[in-house]
């Protein structure tokens, strides 16, 4: 159970690896130059959306160095500086190492007292049961941040506690990744991503793959940021094999500097650009007529709708040259293949959702789906949903099934159902007002809401301190943990535990 909650015990160092090799015959572990080499997958500490293969070189139970696993098709031996510098985090003197408790009246003070795991579990069990008894299971909120190593466990914890309220908090409007996920989920029933041969074990050498003719990099700095299931290396590898770039970014990033077309748009205006590209493609008859007639609904209405979003309109709105818009639309319309590499910059604008929809329409209009080098469906591994849960199986198998799924804290915002996540805005209101029902206990995993994702700490801090019981699991004593934890558990990261890790929904390790 301790591994379920916290991912292991950082006080115990790197665990003994399992002895069996993986199904493809790659060895889990071997001896090399006096070190035990352990093959694993990274995803945490300090937090990342990817799932790169790593080789950990361990001497006498201490991690000596970490390198990319050349046999892992996802990253093919490469690592970014976060994992290369991983030891700094792993052995940082401020890491939490032991379970601790604190009296409720001392919230906000560094007055924690070390306790045993058994005592921690007893307190958690007693307090959670008391909240359930008084207010119902849905009064418990299970939350996570971007310390993503625990993604597989948060939803399970919510299930075991019988609450429908699981999700990030307090990311107002779910303004990170969700707008892109929703755009594709609502329009096409799933997540579609650019085809970088990531679904082939031998990657770029697979004869079924062709490099995209154009990669449309939209509000994304992939070579630097490496996020949301894309490694910047993949774009560079595609470029080496002929892919050309179109980049939509107010900044001259590395990829913008290498692009055929660079749209230096005014921030937050790019929906107009996407619609103007659609306008030109339809005006000039460059849409993929067969794809549109077989797979798209509402083309005539859409064509009518985009008539007013002319290149002249977009040029004035976005601050980019009109002829550049026309030139880019023709390139996209005539390309053999094109895919969209979109980023979080889109999500962080109030127009992120509709911009995502417009970009997705641009890909559909030009038939850039399910062909080599286009947008491909990222089918969930083992039918994992975007909340990293096997959709049906886990729900059925849980010992404490959710009492009332209709009570999920998202019913004012039905689109959030596409992500099976709660609305952070509704949740905060409920914590403050008790409406539509009270939220009284929190189980928080690696979420530093006050200092990071929460846009309104002046509301979040009193709301957290008003709760009847808070458990926080984290790597460090964060401002959020200091503000509100009654029980504070040390999180372990991938080098310290055996478990599952993965990028939703298509890469597991
Ligand atoms: S992308 Fe993530 S998993 Fe990959 S090397 Fe960087 S931090 Fe590690």
Coordinates of C-alpha atoms and ligand atoms in Angstrom, one line a residue:
X1 CA 0.0 0.0 0.0
X2 CA 2.8 2.4 0.7
X3 CA 3.9 2.2 -3.0
X4 CA 0.3 2.9 -4.1
X5 CA 0.2 6.1 -2.1
X6 CA 3.6 7.5 -2.4
X7 CA 5.5 5.5 -4.9
X8 CA 7.8 3.9 -2.3
X9 CA 10.1 5.3 0.3
X10 CA 12.8 7.8 -0.6
X11 CA 14.5 7.1 2.6
X12 CA 15.4 3.6 1.4
X13 CA 17.3 4.7 -1.8
X14 CA 17.1 3.0 -5.2
X15 CA 15.1 -0.2 -4.9
X16 CA 16.3 -3.7 -6.0
X17 CA 15.2 -4.1 -9.6
X18 CA 12.9 -7.0 -10.7
X19 CA 14.8 -10.0 -12.0
X20 CA 12.9 -10.8 -15.2
X21 CA 13.6 -9.2 -18.6
X22 CA 10.9 -7.4 -20.5
X23 CA 8.8 -9.2 -23.1
X24 CA 10.9 -8.0 -26.0
X25 CA 13.9 -9.6 -24.5
X26 CA 15.7 -6.5 -23.3
X27 CA 17.5 -7.0 -20.0
X28 CA 16.1 -5.1 -17.0
X29 CA 19.5 -5.0 -15.3
X30 CA 23.1 -6.0 -15.7
X31 CA 26.6 -5.3 -14.2
X32 CA 28.9 -2.8 -15.9
X33 CA 32.2 -1.4 -14.6
X34 CA 31.3 -2.1 -11.0
X35 CA 27.8 -0.6 -11.4
X36 CA 24.4 -2.2 -11.5
X37 CA 22.6 -0.8 -14.6
X38 CA 18.9 -0.6 -14.2
X39 CA 16.6 0.0 -17.2
X40 CA 13.6 2.2 -16.4
X41 CA 11.3 5.0 -17.6
X42 CA 11.5 8.6 -16.4
X43 CA 8.6 10.9 -15.8
X44 CA 9.1 12.8 -12.7
X45 CA 11.2 14.8 -10.4
X46 CA 10.6 17.6 -11.1
X47 CA 7.8 16.7 -13.5
X48 CA 7.5 16.0 -17.2
X49 CA 4.9 14.8 -19.7
X50 CA 7.2 12.4 -21.4
X51 CA 8.3 8.9 -20.7
X52 CA 11.8 8.5 -21.8
X53 CA 13.8 5.3 -21.4
X54 CA 16.7 5.7 -19.0
X55 CA 19.6 3.6 -17.8
X56 CA 20.4 4.1 -14.2
X57 CA 23.9 3.3 -13.1
X58 CA 23.8 2.4 -9.4
X59 CA 26.8 1.7 -7.2
X60 CA 26.2 0.4 -3.6
X61 CA 22.6 1.6 -3.8
X62 CA 23.5 5.1 -4.9
X63 CA 22.7 6.5 -8.3
X64 CA 26.0 7.4 -10.0
X65 CA 24.7 8.6 -13.4
X66 CA 21.7 8.4 -15.6
X67 CA 21.8 8.0 -19.4
X68 CA 19.2 7.7 -22.2
X69 CA 18.3 4.1 -23.1
X70 CA 19.3 3.6 -26.7
X71 CA 17.0 0.6 -27.0
X72 CA 13.9 2.6 -26.0
X73 CA 12.2 3.7 -29.3
X74 CA 10.6 6.7 -27.6
X75 CA 13.8 8.6 -27.0
X76 CA 16.4 6.4 -28.7
X77 CA 19.1 7.2 -26.1
X78 CA 18.5 10.9 -25.8
X79 CA 17.7 12.8 -22.7
X80 CA 17.0 16.4 -22.0
X81 CA 18.8 18.4 -19.2
X82 CA 16.1 17.7 -16.7
X83 CA 16.9 14.0 -16.6
X84 CA 20.6 14.5 -17.1
X85 CA 20.5 16.7 -13.9
X86 CA 18.1 14.3 -12.1
X87 CA 20.6 13.4 -9.4
X88 CA 20.5 17.0 -8.1
X89 CA 16.8 16.6 -7.4
X90 CA 17.1 13.0 -6.2
X91 CA 19.7 13.6 -3.5
X92 CA 18.7 17.2 -2.7
X93 CA 19.1 17.8 1.1
X94 CA 15.6 19.3 1.2
X95 CA 13.8 16.2 0.0
X96 CA 11.0 14.9 2.3
X97 CA 11.9 11.5 3.6
X98 CA 9.5 10.5 6.3
X99 CA 5.7 10.8 7.0
X100 CA 4.8 13.7 9.2
X101 CA 1.8 15.0 11.0
X102 CA 0.8 18.5 12.2
X103 CA -2.0 19.8 14.4
X104 CA -4.7 21.5 12.5
X105 CA -4.2 24.8 14.4
X106 CA -0.6 24.8 13.3
X107 CA -1.4 25.0 9.5
X108 CA 1.0 27.5 8.0
X109 CA 3.7 26.8 10.6
X110 CA 6.7 24.5 10.1
X111 CA 5.5 22.4 13.1
X112 CA 5.5 18.9 11.6
X113 CA 6.3 15.9 13.7
X114 CA 7.8 12.7 12.2
X115 CA 5.5 9.6 12.5
X116 CA 5.5 6.0 11.2
X117 CA 3.8 5.0 8.0
X118 CA 1.4 2.9 10.1
X119 CA 0.4 6.0 12.2
X120 CA 0.0 8.0 9.0
X121 CA -2.3 5.4 7.4
X122 CA -4.3 5.2 10.6
X123 CA -4.8 9.0 10.7
X124 CA -5.7 9.1 7.1
X125 CA -8.2 6.2 7.4
X126 CA -9.8 7.7 10.5
X127 CA -10.2 11.2 9.1
X128 CA -11.3 10.2 5.7
X129 CA -13.9 7.9 7.1
X130 CA -15.2 10.7 9.4
X131 CA -15.6 13.1 6.4
X132 CA -17.4 10.4 4.4
X133 CA -19.7 9.7 7.3
X134 CA -20.6 13.4 7.8
X135 CA -20.7 14.7 4.2
X136 CA -20.5 11.7 1.8
X137 CA -17.7 10.4 -0.4
X138 CA -17.9 13.2 -2.9
X139 CA -16.8 15.6 -0.2
X140 CA -13.3 14.3 -0.7
X141 CA -11.2 15.8 -3.5
X142 CA -8.2 13.9 -4.9
X143 CA -5.9 16.1 -6.9
X144 CA -2.6 16.1 -8.6
X145 CA -0.3 18.6 -10.2
X146 CA 2.3 18.2 -12.9
X147 CA 4.5 15.9 -10.9
X148 CA 3.3 13.3 -13.3
X149 CA 4.9 10.3 -11.9
X150 CA 1.8 9.6 -9.9
X151 CA -0.7 9.9 -12.7
X152 CA -1.5 6.2 -12.6
X153 CA -2.3 6.3 -8.9
X154 CA -4.4 9.5 -8.4
X155 CA -7.5 8.2 -10.2
X156 CA -7.2 4.9 -8.4
X157 CA -7.1 6.7 -5.1
X158 CA -10.3 8.6 -6.0
X159 CA -11.9 5.3 -6.9
X160 CA -10.9 3.6 -3.6
X161 CA -12.2 6.6 -1.7
X162 CA -15.4 6.4 -3.7
X163 CA -15.4 10.0 -4.8
X164 CA -16.0 11.3 -8.4
X165 CA -13.9 14.4 -7.7
X166 CA -10.5 13.8 -9.1
X167 CA -8.4 16.2 -11.1
X168 CA -6.0 19.1 -11.2
X169 CA -6.5 22.1 -9.1
X170 CA -6.7 25.0 -9.3
X171 CA -5.9 25.4 -13.0
X172 CA -8.8 27.8 -13.9
X173 CA -10.5 26.6 -17.0
X174 CA -8.3 23.6 -17.2
X175 CA -6.1 25.8 -19.3
X176 CA -3.3 23.4 -20.0
X177 CA -3.4 20.7 -22.6
X178 CA -7.1 20.2 -22.0
X179 CA -8.3 22.6 -24.7
X180 CA -6.3 20.7 -27.3
X181 CA -7.5 17.3 -26.0
X182 CA -11.1 18.5 -25.9
X183 CA -10.8 20.0 -29.4
X184 CA -9.9 16.6 -30.8
X185 CA -12.0 14.5 -28.5
X186 CA -15.2 16.4 -29.2
X187 CA -14.6 16.6 -32.9
X188 CA -13.1 13.2 -33.6
X189 CA -13.6 11.1 -30.6
X190 CA -10.0 10.8 -29.4
X191 CA -6.6 12.4 -29.3
X192 CA -4.8 12.9 -32.6
X193 CA -1.1 13.7 -32.8
X194 CA 1.5 14.4 -35.4
X195 CA 3.0 11.3 -37.0
X196 CA 6.7 11.1 -36.1
X197 CA 6.8 7.3 -36.5
X198 CA 6.4 7.1 -32.7
X199 CA 4.1 4.1 -33.0
X200 CA 6.7 2.0 -34.9
X201 CA 9.3 0.2 -32.8
X202 CA 12.0 0.9 -35.4
X203 CA 10.7 4.4 -35.8
X204 CA 11.9 6.3 -38.9
X205 CA 13.2 3.2 -40.7
X206 CA 9.8 1.7 -40.9
X207 CA 8.8 1.6 -44.5
X208 CA 5.2 2.4 -43.6
X209 CA 6.3 5.8 -42.4
X210 CA 6.9 9.0 -44.4
X211 CA 8.1 12.3 -43.0
X212 CA 5.3 14.9 -43.0
X213 CA 5.9 17.3 -45.9
X214 CA 4.9 20.2 -43.6
X215 CA 4.9 20.3 -39.8
X216 CA 2.7 23.2 -38.6
X217 CA 4.2 24.2 -35.3
X218 CA 1.5 26.2 -33.6
X219 CA 2.3 28.0 -30.3
X220 CA 4.9 25.4 -29.4
X221 CA 8.6 25.4 -28.8
X222 CA 9.2 21.6 -29.0
X223 CA 12.9 21.5 -29.2
X224 CA 13.2 23.3 -25.9
X225 CA 10.1 22.3 -24.1
X226 CA 9.7 18.6 -24.9
X227 CA 6.3 18.3 -23.6
X228 CA 2.9 16.7 -24.0
X229 CA 4.1 13.5 -25.5
X230 CA 6.4 15.0 -28.1
X231 CA 10.2 15.1 -28.0
X232 CA 11.9 17.9 -29.9
X233 CA 14.2 15.3 -31.4
X234 CA 11.4 13.8 -33.3
X235 CA 10.9 17.1 -35.3
X236 CA 14.6 17.4 -35.9
X237 CA 14.7 13.8 -37.2
X238 CA 11.7 14.5 -39.4
X239 CA 13.4 17.6 -40.8
X240 CA 16.5 15.5 -41.6
X241 CA 14.2 13.4 -43.7
X242 CA 12.7 16.2 -45.6
X243 CA 9.9 17.8 -43.4
X244 CA 9.5 21.6 -43.7
X245 CA 8.2 23.8 -41.0
X246 CA 5.6 26.4 -40.7
X247 CA 5.7 28.1 -37.3
X248 CA 3.1 30.2 -35.6
X249 CA 4.8 32.0 -32.8
X250 CA 5.3 35.6 -31.7
X251 CA 8.9 34.7 -30.8
X252 CA 11.7 33.8 -33.1
X253 CA 12.3 30.4 -31.6
X254 CA 14.8 27.8 -32.9
X255 CA 12.1 26.1 -35.0
X256 CA 10.8 29.5 -36.3
X257 CA 14.3 30.3 -37.4
X258 CA 14.3 27.1 -39.5
X259 CA 10.8 27.5 -40.9
X260 CA 9.7 28.0 -44.5
X261 CA 6.9 30.2 -43.1
X262 CA 7.0 32.1 -39.8
X263 CA 3.8 33.7 -38.7
X264 CA 4.8 36.3 -36.0
X265 CA 1.3 36.8 -34.8
X266 CA 0.0 39.1 -32.1
X267 CA -0.5 36.8 -29.0
X268 CA -4.0 35.5 -28.7
X269 CA -5.1 36.3 -32.2
X270 CA -4.3 33.0 -33.9
X271 CA -7.8 31.7 -34.2
X272 CA -8.3 34.3 -36.9
X273 CA -5.2 33.0 -38.7
X274 CA -6.4 29.4 -38.7
X275 CA -9.8 30.5 -40.0
X276 CA -8.2 32.6 -42.7
X277 CA -6.1 29.6 -43.8
X278 CA -9.3 27.6 -44.1
X279 CA -10.9 30.5 -46.0
X280 CA -8.2 30.5 -48.7
X281 CA -8.2 26.7 -49.0
X282 CA -11.9 26.6 -49.6
X283 CA -12.0 29.7 -51.9
X284 CA -9.3 28.1 -54.1
X285 CA -10.9 24.7 -54.0
X286 CA -7.9 23.1 -52.3
X287 CA -9.8 21.1 -49.8
X288 CA -9.6 17.3 -49.9
X289 CA -13.0 16.7 -51.4
X290 CA -13.1 13.0 -50.9
X291 CA -12.1 13.2 -47.2
X292 CA -14.5 16.0 -46.6
X293 CA -17.4 14.2 -48.1
X294 CA -16.6 10.9 -46.4
X295 CA -15.6 12.0 -43.0
X296 CA -16.7 15.6 -42.2
X297 CA -20.1 17.0 -41.1
X298 CA -21.2 20.5 -41.8
X299 CA -18.8 21.5 -44.5
X300 CA -21.2 23.9 -46.2
X301 CA -22.0 25.7 -43.0
X302 CA -18.3 25.8 -42.2
X303 CA -17.5 27.2 -45.7
X304 CA -20.1 29.9 -45.2
X305 CA -18.8 30.7 -41.7
X306 CA -15.2 31.3 -42.7
X307 CA -16.1 33.6 -45.6
X308 CA -15.7 36.6 -43.4
X309 CA -12.3 35.5 -42.1
X310 CA -10.4 36.7 -45.1
X311 CA -6.6 36.9 -45.3
X312 CA -7.0 40.7 -45.1
X313 CA -9.1 40.4 -41.9
X314 CA -6.5 38.0 -40.4
X315 CA -3.6 40.2 -41.5
X316 CA -5.0 43.1 -39.6
X317 CA -6.0 41.1 -36.6
X318 CA -2.9 39.1 -36.3
X319 CA -0.3 41.5 -37.6
X320 CA 1.1 39.2 -40.3
X321 CA 1.4 39.9 -44.0
X322 CA -1.7 39.0 -46.1
X323 CA 0.3 37.4 -48.9
X324 CA 2.1 35.1 -46.3
X325 CA -1.3 33.7 -45.3
X326 CA -2.3 33.0 -48.9
X327 CA 1.1 31.4 -49.6
X328 CA 0.9 29.2 -46.5
X329 CA -2.7 28.1 -47.2
X330 CA -1.7 27.1 -50.7
X331 CA 1.3 25.1 -49.4
X332 CA -0.9 23.3 -46.8
X333 CA -3.6 22.7 -49.4
X334 CA -1.2 21.2 -52.0
X335 CA 1.0 19.3 -49.6
X336 CA 1.1 15.5 -49.7
X337 CA 1.0 15.5 -45.9
X338 CA 0.9 18.0 -43.1
X339 CA 0.5 17.7 -39.4
X340 CA -0.2 20.0 -36.5
X341 CA 2.3 20.3 -33.6
X342 CA 0.4 22.5 -31.2
X343 CA 1.5 23.6 -27.8
X344 CA 0.4 24.9 -24.5
X345 CA 0.7 28.5 -25.5
X346 CA -2.6 28.0 -27.3
X347 CA -4.3 26.6 -24.2
X348 CA -3.2 29.5 -22.0
X349 CA -5.2 32.1 -23.9
X350 CA -8.9 32.6 -23.3
X351 CA -9.5 31.7 -26.9
X352 CA -7.5 28.4 -26.7
X353 CA -10.4 26.1 -27.1
X354 CA -11.8 27.7 -30.2
X355 CA -8.4 28.1 -31.7
X356 CA -7.8 24.4 -31.2
X357 CA -11.0 23.6 -32.9
X358 CA -10.1 25.9 -35.9
X359 CA -6.7 24.3 -36.3
X360 CA -8.2 20.9 -36.1
X361 CA -10.7 21.9 -38.8
X362 CA -7.8 23.0 -41.0
X363 CA -6.3 19.5 -40.8
X364 CA -9.7 17.9 -41.6
X365 CA -10.3 20.2 -44.5
X366 CA -7.1 19.1 -46.1
X367 CA -7.6 15.4 -45.3
X368 CA -4.5 15.2 -43.1
X369 CA -5.7 12.3 -41.1
X370 CA -4.6 8.7 -40.7
X371 CA -2.1 8.8 -43.5
X372 CA 1.7 8.7 -43.1
X373 CA 3.0 12.0 -41.9
X374 CA -0.4 13.4 -41.0
X375 CA -2.5 13.4 -37.8
X376 CA -2.8 9.9 -36.4
X377 CA -5.0 8.6 -33.6
X378 CA -3.1 8.0 -30.4
X379 CA -5.0 5.0 -29.3
X380 CA -5.0 4.4 -25.6
X381 CA -2.7 1.6 -24.4
X382 CA -4.7 -1.0 -22.6
X383 CA -7.8 1.2 -23.1
X384 CA -6.4 3.7 -20.7
X385 CA -8.5 6.9 -20.7
X386 CA -7.0 10.4 -20.6
X387 CA -7.1 10.1 -16.8
X388 CA -4.7 7.3 -17.1
X389 CA -7.3 4.7 -16.1
X390 CA -8.5 1.7 -18.0
X391 CA -11.9 3.1 -18.7
X392 CA -14.2 0.2 -17.9
X393 CA -11.9 -2.4 -16.2
X394 CA -10.7 -0.4 -13.2
X395 CA -14.0 1.1 -12.5
X396 CA -15.6 -2.3 -12.4
X397 CA -12.8 -3.8 -10.4
X398 CA -12.6 -1.2 -7.6
X399 CA -13.6 -2.2 -4.2
X400 CA -15.4 1.1 -3.5
X401 CA -17.1 2.1 -6.7
X402 CA -18.0 5.8 -7.1
X403 CA -21.3 6.4 -5.4
X404 CA -22.8 8.8 -7.8
X405 CA -20.9 9.7 -11.0
X406 CA -23.5 12.4 -11.7
X407 CA -22.1 14.3 -8.7
X408 CA -18.8 14.9 -10.4
X409 CA -17.8 18.5 -9.9
X410 CA -18.1 19.4 -13.5
X411 CA -21.8 19.4 -14.4
X412 CA -21.8 23.1 -15.2
X413 CA -19.2 22.5 -17.8
X414 CA -20.2 19.3 -19.7
X415 CA -17.2 19.5 -22.1
X416 CA -15.0 18.6 -19.3
X417 CA -16.5 15.1 -19.4
X418 CA -14.3 14.5 -22.4
X419 CA -11.4 14.5 -20.0
X420 CA -13.2 12.9 -17.1
X421 CA -11.9 15.8 -15.0
X422 CA -13.5 18.1 -12.5
X423 CA -13.9 21.8 -13.0
X424 CA -11.3 23.6 -10.9
X425 CA -13.4 26.7 -10.9
X426 CA -16.5 24.8 -9.6
X427 CA -14.3 23.1 -7.1
X428 CA -13.0 26.3 -5.6
X429 CA -16.4 27.8 -5.4
X430 CA -17.7 24.6 -3.6
X431 CA -14.8 24.8 -1.1
X432 CA -15.6 28.5 -0.4
X433 CA -19.4 28.3 -0.3
X434 CA -20.4 24.6 0.2
X435 CA -22.5 24.8 -3.0
X436 CA -23.5 22.7 -4.8
X437 CA -22.2 20.5 -2.0
X438 CA -19.4 20.7 0.5
X439 CA -15.8 19.7 -0.2
X440 CA -14.2 18.9 3.1
X441 CA -11.1 16.7 2.7
X442 CA -8.2 16.7 0.2
X443 CA -5.7 14.1 -0.9
X444 CA -3.1 16.1 -2.9
X445 CA -0.3 14.6 -4.8
X446 CA 2.6 16.7 -6.1
X447 CA 0.5 19.8 -6.6
X448 CA 1.9 23.1 -5.5
X449 CA -1.3 25.0 -6.3
X450 CA -0.6 28.1 -4.3
X451 CA 2.8 28.8 -5.9
X452 CA 2.3 27.3 -9.4
X453 CA -0.9 26.6 -11.3
X454 CA -3.5 28.4 -9.2
X455 CA -4.1 31.8 -10.6
X456 CA -5.8 33.1 -7.5
X457 CA -3.7 32.2 -4.5
X458 CA -5.6 34.8 -2.4
X459 CA -8.7 32.6 -2.8
X460 CA -7.0 29.2 -2.8
X461 CA -5.1 29.6 0.5
X462 CA -8.1 30.3 2.7
X463 CA -10.1 27.6 0.9
X464 CA -7.4 25.0 1.6
X465 CA -7.0 26.1 5.2
X466 CA -10.7 25.8 5.8
X467 CA -10.8 22.1 4.9
X468 CA -11.4 19.6 7.7
X469 CA -8.5 17.3 6.6
X470 CA -5.7 17.6 4.1
X471 CA -3.1 15.0 3.1
X472 CA -0.3 16.2 0.9
X473 CA 2.2 13.9 -0.9
X474 CA 5.2 15.7 -2.3
X475 CA 9.0 15.6 -3.0
X476 CA 9.6 18.8 -1.0
X477 CA 8.0 21.0 1.6
X478 CA 6.2 23.3 -0.9
X479 CA 4.3 26.5 0.1
X480 CA 1.1 24.6 -0.5
X481 CA 2.1 21.7 1.8
X482 CA 3.3 24.2 4.5
X483 CA 0.0 26.1 4.2
X484 CA -2.4 23.2 4.6
X485 CA -1.1 19.6 5.2
X486 CA -2.2 17.8 8.2
X487 CA -0.5 14.6 7.1
X488 CA 2.6 15.1 4.9
X489 CA 3.9 12.0 3.0
X490 CA 7.2 11.9 1.1
X491 CA 6.8 11.2 -2.6
X492 CA 9.2 8.9 -4.3
X493 CA 10.2 9.4 -7.9
X494 CA 10.9 6.9 -10.6
X495 CA 14.4 5.9 -9.4
X496 CA 13.0 5.0 -6.0
X497 CA 10.2 2.8 -6.8
X498 CA 8.8 0.1 -9.0
X499 CA 5.6 0.9 -10.7
X500 CA 4.0 2.2 -13.9
X501 CA 4.7 5.5 -15.7
X502 CA 3.5 6.9 -18.9
X503 CA 2.3 9.6 -21.1
X504 CA -1.3 9.5 -21.6
X505 CA -2.5 7.8 -23.6
X506 CA 0.0 6.1 -25.7
X507 CA 3.3 5.4 -24.0
X508 CA 3.6 3.3 -20.9
X509 CA 6.7 2.2 -19.1
Ligands
LIG1 S1 11.6 14.7 -21.8 FE1 11.0 14.2 -19.6 S2 11.5 12.0 -19.4 FE2 12.5 12.7 -21.3 S3 14.6 13.3 -20.6 FE3 13.4 15.1 -20.5 S4 12.6 15.2 -18.3 FE4 13.3 13.1 -18.8

